[in-house]
Coordinates of C-alpha atoms in Angstrom, one line a residue:
Chain M
M1 CA 125.1 74.2 146.2
E2 CA 121.4 75.1 146.1
E3 CA 120.5 71.6 147.0
E4 CA 123.3 71.4 149.5
F5 CA 121.9 74.5 151.2
G6 CA 118.4 73.0 151.2
R7 CA 119.8 69.9 152.9
F8 CA 121.6 72.1 155.4
V9 CA 118.4 74.0 156.3
A10 CA 116.4 70.7 156.5
A11 CA 119.0 69.2 158.8
R12 CA 120.1 72.1 161.0
G13 CA 117.3 74.7 160.7
R14 CA 115.5 73.2 163.7
A15 CA 118.6 73.3 165.9
L16 CA 119.1 77.0 165.0
C17 CA 115.4 77.6 165.9
R18 CA 116.1 76.1 169.4
T19 CA 119.0 78.5 170.0
A20 CA 116.9 81.4 168.6
Y21 CA 114.0 80.6 170.8
L22 CA 116.3 80.7 173.9
L23 CA 117.6 84.0 172.9
T24 CA 114.3 85.7 172.0
G25 CA 112.0 83.8 174.4
D26 CA 109.4 83.3 171.6
W27 CA 109.4 80.6 169.1
Q28 CA 108.0 82.7 166.3
A29 CA 110.3 85.5 166.8
G30 CA 113.1 82.9 167.0
E31 CA 112.0 81.4 163.6
D32 CA 112.0 84.9 162.1
L33 CA 115.5 85.5 163.4
V34 CA 116.6 82.1 161.9
Q35 CA 115.1 82.9 158.5
E36 CA 116.8 86.2 158.5
A37 CA 120.2 84.6 159.4
L38 CA 119.6 81.8 156.8
T39 CA 118.8 84.3 154.1
K40 CA 122.1 86.1 154.8
T41 CA 123.9 82.8 154.9
Y42 CA 122.4 81.8 151.6
L43 CA 123.3 84.9 149.9
R44 CA 126.9 84.6 151.2
R45 CA 127.3 80.9 150.7
R46 CA 129.6 81.0 147.7
R47 CA 132.3 82.8 149.8
L48 CA 132.1 80.3 152.5
R49 CA 134.5 77.3 152.6
G50 CA 132.2 74.4 151.9
A51 CA 129.1 73.0 153.6
A52 CA 130.9 72.6 156.9
A53 CA 131.2 76.4 157.2
L54 CA 127.5 77.0 156.7
E55 CA 126.4 76.3 160.3
P56 CA 129.1 78.3 162.2
Y57 CA 128.4 81.2 159.9
A58 CA 124.6 81.0 160.2
R59 CA 125.0 80.9 164.0
K60 CA 127.3 83.9 164.0
V61 CA 124.9 85.8 161.9
L62 CA 121.9 84.7 164.2
I63 CA 123.7 86.0 167.3
S64 CA 124.7 89.2 165.5
L65 CA 121.1 89.8 164.4
F66 CA 119.8 89.1 167.9
L67 CA 122.3 91.6 169.5
T68 CA 121.6 94.2 166.8
S69 CA 117.8 93.8 167.3
R70 CA 118.1 94.2 171.0
R71 CA 120.1 97.4 170.6
R72 CA 117.1 99.0 169.0
R73 CA 114.8 100.7 171.4
W74 CA 111.6 99.3 169.9
H75 CA 111.4 95.6 169.4
G76 CA 108.1 95.6 167.6
E77 CA 104.6 94.8 168.8
L78 CA 104.0 91.2 169.8
P79 CA 100.4 90.0 170.0
V80 CA 100.0 87.5 172.9
A81 CA 97.0 85.3 173.6
D82 CA 97.3 85.5 177.4
V83 CA 98.3 88.4 179.6
P84 CA 101.8 87.3 180.8
D85 CA 101.4 88.1 184.5
H86 CA 101.2 85.7 187.4
A87 CA 101.0 86.3 191.1
A88 CA 103.8 85.2 193.5
N89 CA 102.8 84.2 197.0
G90 CA 106.3 83.5 198.3
Q91 CA 105.8 79.7 198.4
L92 CA 106.7 78.7 195.0
D93 CA 106.7 75.1 193.8
A94 CA 109.3 73.7 191.5
A95 CA 107.5 74.7 188.3
E96 CA 107.1 78.3 189.6
D97 CA 110.9 78.3 190.5
R98 CA 111.6 77.3 186.9
R99 CA 109.4 80.1 185.6
G100 CA 111.3 82.5 187.8
L101 CA 114.6 81.3 186.4
W102 CA 113.3 81.6 182.9
S103 CA 112.1 85.2 183.6
A104 CA 115.4 86.0 185.1
L105 CA 117.2 84.6 182.0
L106 CA 115.1 86.7 179.7
S107 CA 115.8 89.8 181.8
L108 CA 119.5 89.5 181.3
S109 CA 121.3 91.8 178.9
A110 CA 121.4 90.5 175.3
Q111 CA 125.2 89.7 175.5
Q112 CA 124.8 87.9 178.8
R113 CA 121.9 85.8 177.6
A114 CA 123.8 85.0 174.3
V115 CA 126.8 83.8 176.3
L116 CA 124.8 81.7 178.7
V117 CA 122.8 80.1 175.8
L118 CA 126.0 79.4 173.9
R119 CA 127.8 78.1 176.9
Y120 CA 125.1 76.0 178.6
F121 CA 122.8 75.0 175.7
E122 CA 125.2 74.8 172.7
D123 CA 128.0 73.7 174.9
L124 CA 130.6 75.9 173.2
T125 CA 133.9 76.7 174.8
E126 CA 134.8 80.2 175.8
A127 CA 137.1 80.5 172.9
E128 CA 134.4 79.4 170.5
I129 CA 131.9 81.8 172.0
A130 CA 134.4 84.6 171.6
T131 CA 134.7 83.8 167.9
V132 CA 130.9 83.8 167.5
L133 CA 130.5 87.1 169.4
S134 CA 133.7 88.6 167.9
C135 CA 135.1 89.5 171.3
S136 CA 137.8 88.3 173.5
P137 CA 137.6 85.2 175.8
G138 CA 138.0 87.5 178.7
A139 CA 134.9 89.4 177.7
V140 CA 133.0 86.1 177.4
K141 CA 134.1 85.2 181.0
T142 CA 132.9 88.6 182.2
H143 CA 129.5 88.3 180.6
A144 CA 129.0 84.8 181.9
A145 CA 130.1 85.6 185.4
R146 CA 127.9 88.8 185.5
G147 CA 124.9 86.9 184.0
L148 CA 125.1 84.1 186.5
E149 CA 125.6 86.6 189.4
R150 CA 122.5 88.5 188.2
L151 CA 120.5 85.3 188.0
R152 CA 121.6 84.4 191.5
K153 CA 120.5 87.7 192.8
T154 CA 117.2 87.9 190.9
I155 CA 115.8 84.6 191.9
A156 CA 117.6 84.4 195.3
L157 CA 119.1 81.1 194.6
E158 CA 121.6 81.1 197.4
E159 CA 119.3 79.5 199.9
W160 CA 118.4 76.5 197.9
T161 CA 121.6 75.9 196.0
R162 CA 123.6 75.5 199.2
Chain S
M1 CA 130.2 73.2 187.4
S2 CA 128.3 74.9 190.1
D3 CA 124.7 74.1 191.0
L4 CA 123.5 77.3 189.5
E5 CA 125.2 76.5 186.2
E6 CA 123.7 72.9 186.2
L7 CA 120.3 74.5 186.9
V8 CA 120.6 77.0 184.0
R9 CA 121.6 74.1 181.7
E10 CA 118.5 72.1 182.9
E11 CA 116.2 75.1 182.5
L12 CA 117.4 75.8 179.0
R13 CA 116.9 72.2 177.9
A14 CA 113.5 71.9 179.6
R15 CA 112.3 75.2 177.9
V16 CA 113.4 74.0 174.5
A17 CA 111.7 70.7 175.0
A18 CA 108.4 72.4 176.1
A19 CA 108.6 74.8 173.1
E20 CA 109.3 72.0 170.7
A21 CA 106.3 70.1 171.9
Q22 CA 104.1 73.1 171.0
H23 CA 105.8 73.5 167.7
P24 CA 106.1 70.1 166.1
Q25 CA 108.3 69.2 163.2
E26 CA 106.1 70.5 160.4
S27 CA 107.3 74.0 161.2
A28 CA 110.5 73.0 159.5
V29 CA 108.5 73.0 156.3
A30 CA 107.1 76.4 157.1
L31 CA 110.7 77.5 157.8
L32 CA 111.8 76.3 154.3
R33 CA 108.9 78.0 152.6
G34 CA 109.3 81.3 154.5
L35 CA 113.0 81.2 153.7
D36 CA 112.2 80.7 150.0
R37 CA 110.1 83.8 150.0
R38 CA 112.5 85.9 152.1
I39 CA 115.4 85.1 149.9
S40 CA 113.5 86.0 146.8
V41 CA 112.4 89.4 148.4
T42 CA 116.0 90.1 149.6
R43 CA 117.4 89.3 146.2
M44 CA 114.8 91.6 144.6
R45 CA 115.7 94.4 147.0
R46 CA 119.4 94.0 146.2
R47 CA 118.8 94.0 142.6
W48 CA 116.7 97.2 142.9
T49 CA 119.3 98.8 145.0
G50 CA 122.1 97.8 142.6
A51 CA 120.1 98.9 139.6
A52 CA 119.2 102.2 141.3
L53 CA 122.8 103.0 142.1
S54 CA 123.9 102.1 138.5
A55 CA 121.1 104.3 137.2
V56 CA 122.2 107.1 139.4
A57 CA 125.8 106.7 138.4
V58 CA 124.9 106.6 134.7
A59 CA 122.5 109.5 135.0
A60 CA 125.2 111.5 136.8
A61 CA 127.8 110.6 134.1
I62 CA 125.5 111.7 131.4
A63 CA 123.9 114.7 133.1
L64 CA 127.0 116.3 134.4
P65 CA 128.8 117.0 131.1
L66 CA 125.4 118.0 129.6
T67 CA 124.7 120.4 132.3
L68 CA 128.1 122.0 131.9
L69 CA 127.9 122.2 128.1
A70 CA 124.3 122.6 127.2
P71 CA 122.9 126.2 126.9
A72 CA 119.5 125.2 128.4
P73 CA 118.6 122.5 130.9
T74 CA 117.3 119.2 129.5
L75 CA 113.7 118.3 130.4
I76 CA 113.2 114.9 131.8
P77 CA 109.8 113.4 130.9
P78 CA 107.7 112.8 134.1
V79 CA 106.8 109.3 135.1
G80 CA 103.0 109.1 134.8
G81 CA 100.2 106.6 135.4
G82 CA 98.5 104.8 132.6
K83 CA 101.8 103.6 131.0
H84 CA 102.8 99.9 130.8
G85 CA 99.4 98.7 131.6
T86 CA 99.1 100.6 134.8
P87 CA 95.4 101.3 135.2
P88 CA 94.2 105.0 135.0
H89 CA 93.0 106.3 138.3
G90 CA 89.8 104.6 139.5
T91 CA 89.8 101.6 137.2
V92 CA 91.4 98.3 137.9
P93 CA 92.0 95.7 135.2
L94 CA 90.9 92.2 136.0
S95 CA 92.6 88.9 135.8
D96 CA 91.4 86.7 132.9
P97 CA 90.5 83.2 134.1
S98 CA 89.4 82.2 130.5
L99 CA 93.2 82.1 129.6
T100 CA 93.7 79.0 131.7
P101 CA 92.9 75.9 129.5
P102 CA 91.0 72.9 131.0
G103 CA 93.3 70.7 133.0
W104 CA 95.7 73.6 133.6
T105 CA 96.3 75.6 136.8
P106 CA 96.9 79.3 137.2
L107 CA 100.1 80.1 139.2
T108 CA 101.0 83.6 140.4
Y109 CA 104.2 85.3 141.1
R110 CA 104.2 89.0 142.2
D111 CA 101.5 90.7 140.0
A112 CA 101.6 88.1 137.3
Q113 CA 99.7 84.9 136.5
I114 CA 100.7 82.2 134.1
S115 CA 99.0 78.8 133.7
V116 CA 100.6 75.4 133.2
P117 CA 99.3 71.9 133.2
S118 CA 98.3 70.7 136.6
S119 CA 100.8 67.8 136.7
W120 CA 103.9 70.0 136.3
V121 CA 106.3 70.5 139.2
V122 CA 106.5 73.9 140.8
Q123 CA 109.6 75.1 142.8
G124 CA 110.8 78.2 144.7
P125 CA 114.2 79.9 144.4
L126 CA 115.9 77.1 146.4
G127 CA 114.3 74.3 144.5
S128 CA 115.5 72.4 141.4
V129 CA 113.8 70.7 138.5
C130 CA 116.9 69.0 137.2
G131 CA 116.1 65.4 136.4
V132 CA 112.4 65.8 137.4
T133 CA 110.4 63.2 135.3
T134 CA 107.3 65.2 134.4
H135 CA 106.4 67.0 131.2
G136 CA 107.2 70.4 132.7
G137 CA 108.4 72.4 135.6
V138 CA 108.1 76.0 136.8
L139 CA 110.8 77.8 138.8
F140 CA 109.8 81.0 140.6
G141 CA 112.4 83.5 141.6
R142 CA 115.0 82.1 139.2
Q143 CA 116.3 83.3 135.8
Y144 CA 117.1 81.2 132.8
R145 CA 120.8 81.0 132.5
P146 CA 121.8 78.1 130.2
A147 CA 125.5 78.1 131.3
R148 CA 124.5 77.5 135.0
L149 CA 122.1 74.7 133.9
S150 CA 124.8 72.8 132.0
G151 CA 124.6 69.2 133.2
C152 CA 121.0 69.6 134.4
R153 CA 118.4 67.6 132.7
L154 CA 115.5 70.0 132.5
P155 CA 111.9 68.7 132.0
P156 CA 110.8 69.0 128.3
T157 CA 109.2 72.4 129.0
T158 CA 110.5 74.5 131.8
V159 CA 109.3 78.0 132.8
F160 CA 111.4 80.6 134.7
V161 CA 109.6 83.4 136.4
S162 CA 111.6 86.0 138.3
A163 CA 111.1 89.5 139.6
I164 CA 112.4 92.6 137.8
P165 CA 113.0 96.0 139.3
Y166 CA 110.0 97.2 137.4
R167 CA 109.2 100.5 139.0
L168 CA 112.8 101.6 138.3
A169 CA 112.5 100.3 134.7
A170 CA 109.2 102.0 134.2
G171 CA 110.5 105.3 135.4
W172 CA 113.7 105.1 133.4
G173 CA 112.1 106.6 130.3
G174 CA 114.8 105.0 128.1
P175 CA 115.3 101.7 126.3
A176 CA 112.9 99.8 128.5
D177 CA 110.0 102.0 127.4
Q178 CA 110.9 101.8 123.8
A179 CA 111.2 98.0 123.9
L180 CA 107.6 97.5 125.0
T181 CA 106.6 96.7 121.4
H182 CA 104.7 93.5 122.1
R183 CA 101.4 92.9 123.9
I184 CA 100.3 89.6 125.5
N185 CA 96.6 89.6 126.4
G186 CA 96.7 93.3 126.5
I187 CA 99.7 93.5 128.7
P188 CA 102.6 95.5 127.2
V189 CA 105.8 93.4 127.3
A190 CA 109.4 93.7 126.1
R191 CA 110.8 90.7 124.2
L192 CA 114.2 89.8 125.7
P193 CA 117.1 88.2 123.9
A194 CA 117.2 84.6 125.1
A195 CA 119.6 81.7 124.4
G196 CA 118.6 79.0 121.9
R197 CA 114.9 78.6 121.3
A198 CA 113.8 80.1 124.7
L199 CA 111.0 82.7 124.7
S200 CA 111.6 85.5 127.1
Y201 CA 109.5 88.5 128.0
A202 CA 109.6 91.2 130.6
A203 CA 106.2 92.5 131.8
L204 CA 107.2 95.8 133.5
S205 CA 103.7 96.5 134.8
L206 CA 103.5 93.1 136.5
G207 CA 107.1 93.2 137.8
V208 CA 108.2 89.9 136.3
E209 CA 110.4 88.3 133.6
V210 CA 109.1 85.1 132.2
T211 CA 111.3 82.8 130.1
A212 CA 110.0 79.5 128.7
V213 CA 111.9 76.7 127.0
G214 CA 110.5 73.7 125.3
P215 CA 107.5 72.6 123.2
K216 CA 104.8 74.2 125.4
A217 CA 106.8 77.4 125.9
G218 CA 104.5 79.5 123.6
Q219 CA 101.3 78.0 125.0
V220 CA 102.4 78.9 128.6
I221 CA 103.5 82.5 127.6
A222 CA 100.1 83.0 126.0
T223 CA 98.4 82.5 129.4
L224 CA 100.1 85.5 130.9
T225 CA 97.6 87.8 132.7
R226 CA 97.3 89.9 135.9
A227 CA 97.1 88.0 139.2
P228 CA 93.9 88.1 141.1
R229 CA 95.9 89.2 144.2
S230 CA 97.2 92.2 142.3
V231 CA 93.6 93.0 141.3
A232 CA 92.5 92.9 145.0
L233 CA 95.3 95.0 146.3
A234 CA 95.6 97.5 143.4
P235 CA 95.0 101.1 144.2
G236 CA 91.7 102.5 142.7
R237 CA 88.1 102.9 143.4
P238 CA 86.5 100.4 145.8
F239 CA 84.4 97.7 144.2
A240 CA 80.7 97.9 145.0
V241 CA 79.1 94.9 146.8
P242 CA 77.0 93.0 144.3
S243 CA 73.3 92.7 145.0
G244 CA 72.3 89.5 146.6
W245 CA 75.4 89.2 148.8
R246 CA 74.9 88.8 152.5
R247 CA 76.5 90.9 155.3
H248 CA 78.1 89.1 158.2
H249 CA 79.2 90.2 161.7
F250 CA 82.1 88.2 163.1
G251 CA 85.4 88.8 164.9
G252 CA 84.8 92.5 165.3
I253 CA 84.3 93.1 161.6
V254 CA 81.4 93.6 159.2
F255 CA 81.8 92.3 155.7
A256 CA 79.9 91.0 152.7
A257 CA 80.2 87.7 151.0
P258 CA 78.3 85.8 148.3
S259 CA 75.0 84.4 149.6
T260 CA 75.7 81.2 147.8
W261 CA 78.6 80.4 150.2
P262 CA 77.2 78.3 153.1
V263 CA 78.4 79.6 156.5
K264 CA 80.3 77.0 158.7
R265 CA 80.8 78.0 162.3
T266 CA 83.6 76.1 164.0
S267 CA 86.1 76.4 166.8
E268 CA 88.9 74.9 164.6
W269 CA 91.4 76.8 162.6
S270 CA 93.4 75.2 159.8
N271 CA 96.9 76.6 160.0
C272 CA 98.0 74.1 157.3
L273 CA 99.8 76.2 154.7
S274 CA 98.1 74.3 151.8
R275 CA 94.4 75.0 152.0
P276 CA 93.2 77.2 154.9
V277 CA 90.1 78.3 152.9
R278 CA 87.4 75.6 152.3
P279 CA 86.2 75.8 148.7
G280 CA 82.9 77.6 148.3
V281 CA 82.4 78.0 152.1
L282 CA 82.4 80.9 154.4
T283 CA 84.1 79.7 157.6
L284 CA 83.6 81.6 160.8
S285 CA 86.0 80.3 163.4
T286 CA 86.6 81.1 167.0
A287 CA 89.9 79.6 166.4
T288 CA 90.5 78.0 169.8
E289 CA 92.0 74.8 168.5
F290 CA 94.0 73.5 165.5
G291 CA 92.3 71.9 162.7
C292 CA 95.4 70.8 160.7
R293 CA 95.1 67.1 160.7
G294 CA 95.9 66.2 157.2
G295 CA 99.5 67.2 157.3
L296 CA 101.2 69.8 155.3
A297 CA 101.7 70.1 151.6
S298 CA 105.1 69.0 150.3
P299 CA 107.5 71.9 149.7
V300 CA 108.0 70.2 146.3
G301 CA 104.5 71.0 144.9
L302 CA 102.6 70.1 141.9
A303 CA 100.8 72.9 140.0
G304 CA 97.5 71.3 140.6
E305 CA 98.0 71.8 144.4
Q306 CA 98.2 75.6 143.9
R307 CA 94.9 76.0 142.3
P308 CA 93.1 79.1 143.7
I309 CA 89.8 78.5 145.3
A310 CA 86.7 80.6 146.1
G311 CA 85.7 80.9 149.7
M312 CA 86.6 82.7 152.8
S313 CA 87.7 82.1 156.4
V314 CA 87.6 84.5 159.3
G315 CA 89.5 83.5 162.5
A316 CA 89.0 85.4 165.7
G317 CA 91.0 83.4 168.2
R318 CA 94.5 82.8 169.5
V319 CA 95.1 79.8 167.2
A320 CA 94.5 81.9 164.1
V321 CA 97.1 84.5 165.0
Q322 CA 99.9 82.2 165.8
G323 CA 102.9 83.3 163.8
A324 CA 101.3 86.8 163.3
T325 CA 104.2 88.9 164.4
P326 CA 105.1 92.2 162.8
G327 CA 108.6 91.1 161.9
R328 CA 107.0 88.5 159.6
Y329 CA 104.8 91.0 157.7
W330 CA 105.5 91.7 154.1
R331 CA 103.2 94.7 153.8
C332 CA 100.5 96.6 155.8
I333 CA 97.6 98.6 154.4
R334 CA 94.8 100.8 155.9
L335 CA 91.4 99.3 155.2
H336 CA 88.5 101.6 156.4
G337 CA 90.7 102.8 159.3
V338 CA 91.9 99.3 160.1
R339 CA 95.5 98.2 159.9
A340 CA 95.7 95.0 157.7
C341 CA 98.9 93.1 157.3
T342 CA 100.0 90.3 155.0
P343 CA 102.4 87.8 156.5
R344 CA 105.6 87.2 154.4
E345 CA 104.9 83.5 154.0
A346 CA 101.5 84.2 152.3
A347 CA 102.7 87.3 150.4
F348 CA 102.9 85.7 147.0
V349 CA 100.7 82.6 147.5
G350 CA 98.2 82.5 144.7
V351 CA 95.7 80.3 146.4
Y352 CA 94.3 82.8 148.9
L353 CA 94.9 86.3 150.3
E354 CA 95.7 86.4 154.0
L355 CA 95.2 89.7 156.0
I356 CA 95.7 90.1 159.8
L357 CA 93.4 92.9 160.9
Y358 CA 94.3 94.9 164.0
L359 CA 90.9 96.2 165.3
P360 CA 90.6 98.9 168.0
G361 CA 89.5 97.6 171.3
R362 CA 90.2 93.9 170.6
P363 CA 93.1 92.2 172.3
L364 CA 93.8 89.8 169.4
P365 CA 93.9 90.6 165.7
T366 CA 91.3 88.9 163.4
V367 CA 92.6 86.9 160.6
V368 CA 90.8 87.0 157.2
E369 CA 91.7 84.6 154.3
I370 CA 89.9 85.1 151.0
G371 CA 90.2 82.7 148.1
L372 CA 91.8 84.1 144.9
A373 CA 89.8 82.2 142.3
G374 CA 88.4 84.0 139.3
T375 CA 89.2 87.5 138.1
G376 CA 90.1 88.9 141.5
A377 CA 86.8 91.0 141.5
T378 CA 85.1 88.9 144.2
T379 CA 88.2 89.0 146.4
R380 CA 88.4 92.8 146.0
A381 CA 84.7 93.3 146.6
I382 CA 84.9 91.3 149.8
L383 CA 88.1 93.2 150.9
D384 CA 86.6 96.6 150.2
S385 CA 83.4 95.6 152.2
I386 CA 85.4 94.9 155.5
K387 CA 84.8 97.4 158.2
P388 CA 85.3 97.5 161.9
R389 CA 82.1 96.6 163.7

């Protein structure tokens, strides 16, 4: 099982890092989250039903850790190389539009962001997301709808999605 | 699917692609290494917690009837310094490099150092040495349990080094204290019962349990000494800067280093996990570009690759601090009023000591890496000399 877990990390660790990056908005913080999730998965591995159960469990722990960390008021200091501010002049090109969408995604609540990432990046169904988040499919629908609505308002997408 | 949903999908994929381009595949190796360390730390914490709860339960079970029945309260001996090899205040025992025979390499785990032939395979808690065709293997973070290894063909000599809840054991004042009847190179140890012909010792002051099986078991155990990292970070009086050392100003700090080390100024910073410090060189880097071109060391390492080196690197740019996030720190200390943190990935590496210094008035921390070759005295003297400029 030790080797099996090592193989699982080698094969799927990167995929988990991608999801974690989209949740946290920072690759290093995402890796940290993945390590934490994999550590918990490793220590729990004997109670899981085979290797196939490792990834769903690791993903569930990852999301749970992300939501828990966001509930805390202080998220820790994060040294950055560049000051992350940029001026907007009202005439944004496509790249700036993308940056606006990304900022808007990061400004969503943790639940809304988790739902959107699982829905549109991991391509999970509402039922699967509900299992990961331990909530009802109705709650997933609500989070997704509110998240999209907030994105629409934040970046004023109506004009150019018509 | 609406246009907005399609746009979100595209955006998420584009962001991931851009991030992956900046963090190529070798970070998977870093992930595995970091995971190894984190699992061993988590296990250690769990064991401590479990042992603490058991100790409290046992103590309560014993103390409660005694308190009710005894005419006078029982005195519990205090836990003092100076026991179990703990240095008395102000003095720091050094590591002994003369215990490493020629052709062997010193390896560290927690506060302990053992030496093994350089060709042996070294693995972390997730690794395995089953079927490895070398003369020997070392497993860190794993205990020797013959039942679990049934069916595994171990190398002729295999060494298992794992953490023990030593602070708890040292303060217990009971059987663990009385069992410290042996000394290996001046370090008090307890001989542990082990299956077959295995040799097993617990060194409480170093926080490790070492078990060796095979023809070279005795030779490996005989190299046990304090790790240079432990010497550098141990509490006690600061080491004086030896005469003839040179003072340097770089990256917002002032520090002293041996004058025999040539100074190399560069803009590159090697983030390779294997050898960030150049042997015998003081590297002062503005750290604006990566210098990791040789690839990363394999996670399955040979002991010879872990050989500690003398030398030092100071990185004062954005490349040096990549990955320096507080969530990844193992421990932070105050160093002449400066907060200095060790990343978890480098917490137990025996090759070099890495510290991330948060200096007042500087937007980015300065990264210092000091080689851990020798007794640990050089590393400690450099560390003690670091001051904000």
